[in-house]
Short mmCIF file of C-alpha atoms in Angstrom, two decimals:
data_model
loop_
_atom_site.label_atom_id
_atom_site.label_comp_id
_atom_site.label_asym_id
_atom_site.label_seq_id
_atom_site.Cartn_x
_atom_site.Cartn_y
_atom_site.Cartn_z
CA ASP A 1 0.00 0.00 0.00
CA THR A 2 1.73 3.17 -1.23
CA GLU A 3 -1.06 5.53 -0.40
CA VAL A 4 -1.39 8.39 2.05
CA THR A 5 -5.02 9.05 2.93
CA GLN A 6 -6.45 12.25 4.34
CA THR A 7 -9.84 13.00 5.81
CA PRO A 8 -11.97 14.94 5.34
CA LYS A 9 -11.54 15.99 1.71
CA HIS A 10 -13.28 19.29 2.36
CA LEU A 11 -13.93 21.16 5.60
CA VAL A 12 -15.78 24.38 6.27
CA MET A 13 -15.52 25.80 9.75
CA GLY A 14 -16.25 28.95 11.65
CA MET A 15 -13.64 30.89 13.54
CA THR A 16 -14.87 29.54 16.88
CA ASN A 17 -14.98 25.89 15.86
CA LYS A 18 -12.60 23.10 16.80
CA LYS A 19 -11.90 20.51 14.14
CA SER A 20 -9.25 17.96 13.27
CA LEU A 21 -7.60 16.82 10.07
CA LYS A 22 -6.47 13.21 9.84
CA CYS A 23 -3.73 11.54 7.85
CA GLU A 24 -2.85 7.85 7.62
CA GLN A 25 -0.17 5.80 5.90
CA HIS A 26 0.76 2.13 6.02
CA MET A 27 4.10 2.23 4.23
CA GLY A 28 6.11 1.94 7.43
CA HIS A 29 7.39 5.50 7.05
CA ARG A 30 8.60 7.03 10.30
CA ALA A 31 8.66 10.64 9.08
CA MET A 32 5.43 12.53 8.54
CA TYR A 33 4.77 16.10 7.48
CA TRP A 34 2.06 18.75 7.39
CA TYR A 35 2.16 21.35 4.62
CA LYS A 36 -0.08 24.33 3.92
CA GLN A 37 -0.67 25.38 0.33
CA LYS A 38 -2.44 28.54 -0.77
CA ALA A 39 -3.83 28.83 -4.29
CA LYS A 40 -1.17 29.04 -7.01
CA LYS A 41 1.61 28.86 -4.42
CA PRO A 42 4.01 26.06 -3.49
CA PRO A 43 3.50 23.94 -0.38
CA GLU A 44 4.92 25.46 2.78
CA LEU A 45 6.14 23.16 5.51
CA MET A 46 4.37 23.43 8.85
CA PHE A 47 5.49 20.47 10.97
CA VAL A 48 7.72 17.40 10.78
CA TYR A 49 7.40 14.30 12.94
CA SER A 50 10.21 11.79 13.15
CA TYR A 51 9.64 8.54 15.03
CA GLU A 52 6.40 9.99 16.39
CA LYS A 53 8.17 12.98 17.91
CA LEU A 54 7.81 16.55 16.72
CA SER A 55 11.14 17.47 15.21
CA ILE A 56 10.36 20.65 13.30
CA ASN A 57 7.78 23.38 13.88
CA GLU A 58 8.12 26.13 11.28
CA SER A 59 6.91 28.85 13.65
CA VAL A 60 3.30 27.84 13.12
CA PRO A 61 0.67 29.68 15.23
CA SER A 62 -0.59 27.75 18.23
CA ARG A 63 -4.10 27.58 16.78
CA PHE A 64 -2.64 24.67 14.78
CA SER A 65 -1.78 21.72 17.03
CA PRO A 66 -0.24 18.58 15.53
CA GLU A 67 -0.39 15.14 17.05
CA CYS A 68 1.17 11.83 16.08
CA PRO A 69 -0.60 9.11 18.11
CA ASN A 70 1.28 6.27 16.41
CA SER A 71 3.58 5.58 13.49
CA SER A 72 0.70 5.42 10.99
CA LEU A 73 -1.42 8.37 12.03
CA LEU A 74 -0.96 12.12 12.00
CA ASN A 75 -3.55 14.63 13.15
CA LEU A 76 -3.78 18.38 12.89
CA HIS A 77 -6.08 19.95 15.46
CA LEU A 78 -7.56 23.30 14.52
CA HIS A 79 -8.95 25.89 16.90
CA ALA A 80 -9.90 29.54 16.53
CA LEU A 81 -8.70 29.75 12.97
CA GLN A 82 -8.74 32.89 10.86
CA PRO A 83 -10.11 33.27 7.31
CA GLU A 84 -6.52 33.60 6.03
CA ASP A 85 -5.92 30.02 7.21
CA SER A 86 -8.15 28.81 4.38
CA ALA A 87 -5.93 26.63 2.20
CA LEU A 88 -5.18 23.10 1.04
CA TYR A 89 -3.55 21.15 3.87
CA LEU A 90 -1.29 18.37 2.66
CA CYS A 91 0.06 15.46 4.63
CA ALA A 92 3.15 13.59 3.48
CA SER A 93 5.27 10.72 4.69
CA SER A 94 8.73 9.39 3.92
CA PRO A 95 11.41 7.14 5.27
CA VAL A 96 13.51 8.90 7.86
CA GLY A 97 16.60 10.39 6.26
CA LEU A 98 18.12 13.54 4.88
CA ALA A 99 15.33 15.65 3.36
CA GLY A 100 16.83 15.74 -0.07
CA GLU A 101 17.60 12.02 -0.17
CA VAL A 102 14.13 10.67 0.33
CA GLU A 103 10.95 10.77 -1.73
CA GLN A 104 7.96 12.17 0.04
CA PHE A 105 4.56 10.59 -0.55
CA PHE A 106 1.69 13.04 -0.42
CA GLY A 107 -1.96 12.61 0.40
CA PRO A 108 -4.65 14.31 -1.71
CA GLY A 109 -5.11 17.07 0.84
CA THR A 110 -7.94 18.61 2.83
CA ARG A 111 -9.45 21.77 1.36
CA LEU A 112 -10.17 23.98 4.38
CA THR A 113 -12.40 27.04 4.30
CA VAL A 114 -12.64 29.24 7.39
CA LEU A 115 -15.66 31.52 7.49
CA SER B 1 11.61 30.85 2.60
CA GLN B 2 11.51 29.73 -1.00
CA GLN B 3 14.71 28.33 -2.41
CA GLY B 4 13.69 27.56 -5.98
CA GLU B 5 12.33 29.78 -8.68
CA GLU B 6 10.78 28.09 -11.68
CA ASP B 7 10.30 29.61 -15.05
CA PRO B 8 8.18 29.96 -16.94
CA GLN B 9 5.37 30.46 -14.44
CA ALA B 10 2.96 29.07 -17.00
CA LEU B 11 3.45 27.11 -20.21
CA SER B 12 0.86 26.17 -22.81
CA ILE B 13 1.67 23.65 -25.55
CA GLN B 14 0.02 21.16 -27.89
CA GLU B 15 0.05 17.41 -27.42
CA GLY B 16 3.16 15.85 -28.88
CA GLU B 17 5.34 18.90 -28.25
CA ASN B 18 8.15 19.00 -25.72
CA ALA B 19 7.88 21.04 -22.54
CA THR B 20 10.88 22.51 -20.76
CA MET B 21 10.74 24.01 -17.29
CA ASN B 22 13.62 25.60 -15.44
CA CYS B 23 14.43 25.94 -11.76
CA SER B 24 17.00 28.19 -10.18
CA TYR B 25 18.07 28.06 -6.56
CA LYS B 26 20.18 30.18 -4.28
CA THR B 27 22.24 28.09 -1.89
CA SER B 28 24.33 24.97 -2.36
CA ILE B 29 22.40 21.72 -2.36
CA ASN B 30 22.93 18.01 -2.02
CA ASN B 31 20.03 16.95 -4.24
CA LEU B 32 17.17 18.37 -6.24
CA GLN B 33 13.79 16.76 -6.75
CA TRP B 34 10.93 17.42 -9.13
CA TYR B 35 7.29 16.91 -8.17
CA ARG B 36 4.04 17.11 -10.14
CA GLN B 37 0.70 18.30 -8.76
CA ASN B 38 -2.56 17.81 -10.57
CA SER B 39 -5.06 20.56 -9.90
CA GLY B 40 -5.84 20.85 -6.19
CA ARG B 41 -4.42 17.45 -5.31
CA GLY B 42 -1.35 15.97 -3.66
CA LEU B 43 2.12 16.06 -5.10
CA VAL B 44 3.74 13.12 -6.85
CA HIS B 45 7.49 12.61 -6.86
CA LEU B 46 8.95 12.47 -10.37
CA ILE B 47 12.71 12.29 -10.11
CA LEU B 48 15.68 13.02 -7.86
CA ILE B 49 19.03 14.21 -9.16
CA ARG B 50 22.12 14.35 -6.97
CA SER B 51 24.55 17.24 -6.91
CA ASN B 52 27.24 15.08 -8.54
CA GLU B 53 24.96 14.14 -11.45
CA ARG B 54 24.51 16.28 -14.56
CA GLU B 55 21.63 14.51 -16.24
CA LYS B 56 19.04 11.89 -15.41
CA HIS B 57 16.28 10.21 -17.39
CA SER B 58 13.04 8.54 -16.38
CA GLY B 59 10.66 7.55 -19.17
CA ARG B 60 9.70 10.75 -21.01
CA LEU B 61 11.39 12.90 -18.38
CA ARG B 62 14.89 14.31 -18.65
CA VAL B 63 16.36 16.36 -15.83
CA THR B 64 19.60 18.29 -15.93
CA LEU B 65 21.47 19.95 -13.09
CA ASP B 66 24.11 22.65 -13.35
CA THR B 67 25.45 23.33 -9.88
CA SER B 68 27.77 26.07 -11.14
CA LYS B 69 24.72 28.03 -12.35
CA LYS B 70 22.52 26.78 -9.52
CA SER B 71 19.88 25.68 -11.99
CA SER B 72 18.00 22.61 -13.15
CA SER B 73 15.70 21.90 -16.05
CA LEU B 74 12.90 19.37 -16.52
CA LEU B 75 12.11 18.28 -20.07
CA ILE B 76 8.94 16.33 -20.83
CA THR B 77 9.07 14.86 -24.31
CA ALA B 78 6.06 14.03 -26.49
CA SER B 79 3.68 15.64 -24.02
CA ARG B 80 0.16 14.35 -23.43
CA ALA B 81 -2.98 16.04 -22.14
CA ALA B 82 -2.51 14.01 -18.95
CA ASP B 83 0.75 15.90 -18.31
CA THR B 84 -1.31 19.00 -17.55
CA ALA B 85 -0.30 19.87 -14.00
CA SER B 86 1.90 22.13 -11.90
CA TYR B 87 5.54 21.15 -11.63
CA PHE B 88 7.70 22.06 -8.65
CA CYS B 89 11.38 21.69 -8.00
CA ALA B 90 12.37 21.01 -4.41
CA THR B 91 15.77 21.39 -2.85
CA ASP B 92 17.43 20.59 0.43
CA PRO B 93 19.67 23.55 1.20
CA SER B 94 22.82 22.15 2.75
CA GLY B 95 22.60 21.94 6.46
CA TYR B 96 18.86 22.23 6.49
CA SER B 97 16.76 19.20 7.14
CA THR B 98 13.64 19.88 5.08
CA LEU B 99 12.65 20.31 1.48
CA THR B 100 11.94 23.76 0.12
CA PHE B 101 9.68 23.98 -2.92
CA GLY B 102 10.02 26.44 -5.76
CA LYS B 103 7.15 28.57 -7.02
CA GLY B 104 6.20 26.07 -9.71
CA THR B 105 5.35 26.02 -13.40
CA MET B 106 1.76 25.45 -14.52
CA LEU B 107 1.80 23.32 -17.67
CA LEU B 108 -1.26 23.10 -19.93
CA VAL B 109 -1.15 20.51 -22.71
CA SER B 110 -3.98 20.88 -25.20
CA PRO B 111 -5.22 17.95 -27.30
#
């Protein structure tokens, strides 16, 4: 299974809501990533987990809270978001290694709209 | 921060033609990767080229790397409508442990 799945595909939420994005992979990868992508822009890294531990946080606001409950799952908890947080949120996984050495496998993304 | 800059930003060609996209980067790198993204979906890895390689092929794809000019090119030969997508280069600036994506080239292949 070489697939990364993400749920939900689409999410609309108000600024006072709490919601979670989910990501799952069964390739045995021990590195997992969250990216944010605005329209017509490249993906921007948010978080990196390595062996279920947060290894990189790219100065992401605390209204985004990642969680890696086990080696196959990655969550992104959302709370008190702003309209400018509307974007495509991409999850990716890879074997652990130097960033440039390894291929990242991406999920299809969750399209988030914050009203 | 963005490491790579692709040009052109957008490219429109007919099926059967070749498409060439370029990527320039600023700092020294160990490797460079190319990814494809179909509209509003996840990215798919296409090819990785190491800093000690000058050219690499994979099917209809040909990638070159010129580390002296800090640039790479992706050539898609005999393009198909299914090649319509955005193409991003991604680099790992030396000493940094994550990939940085360029701005991307939107390729439209018309039947």
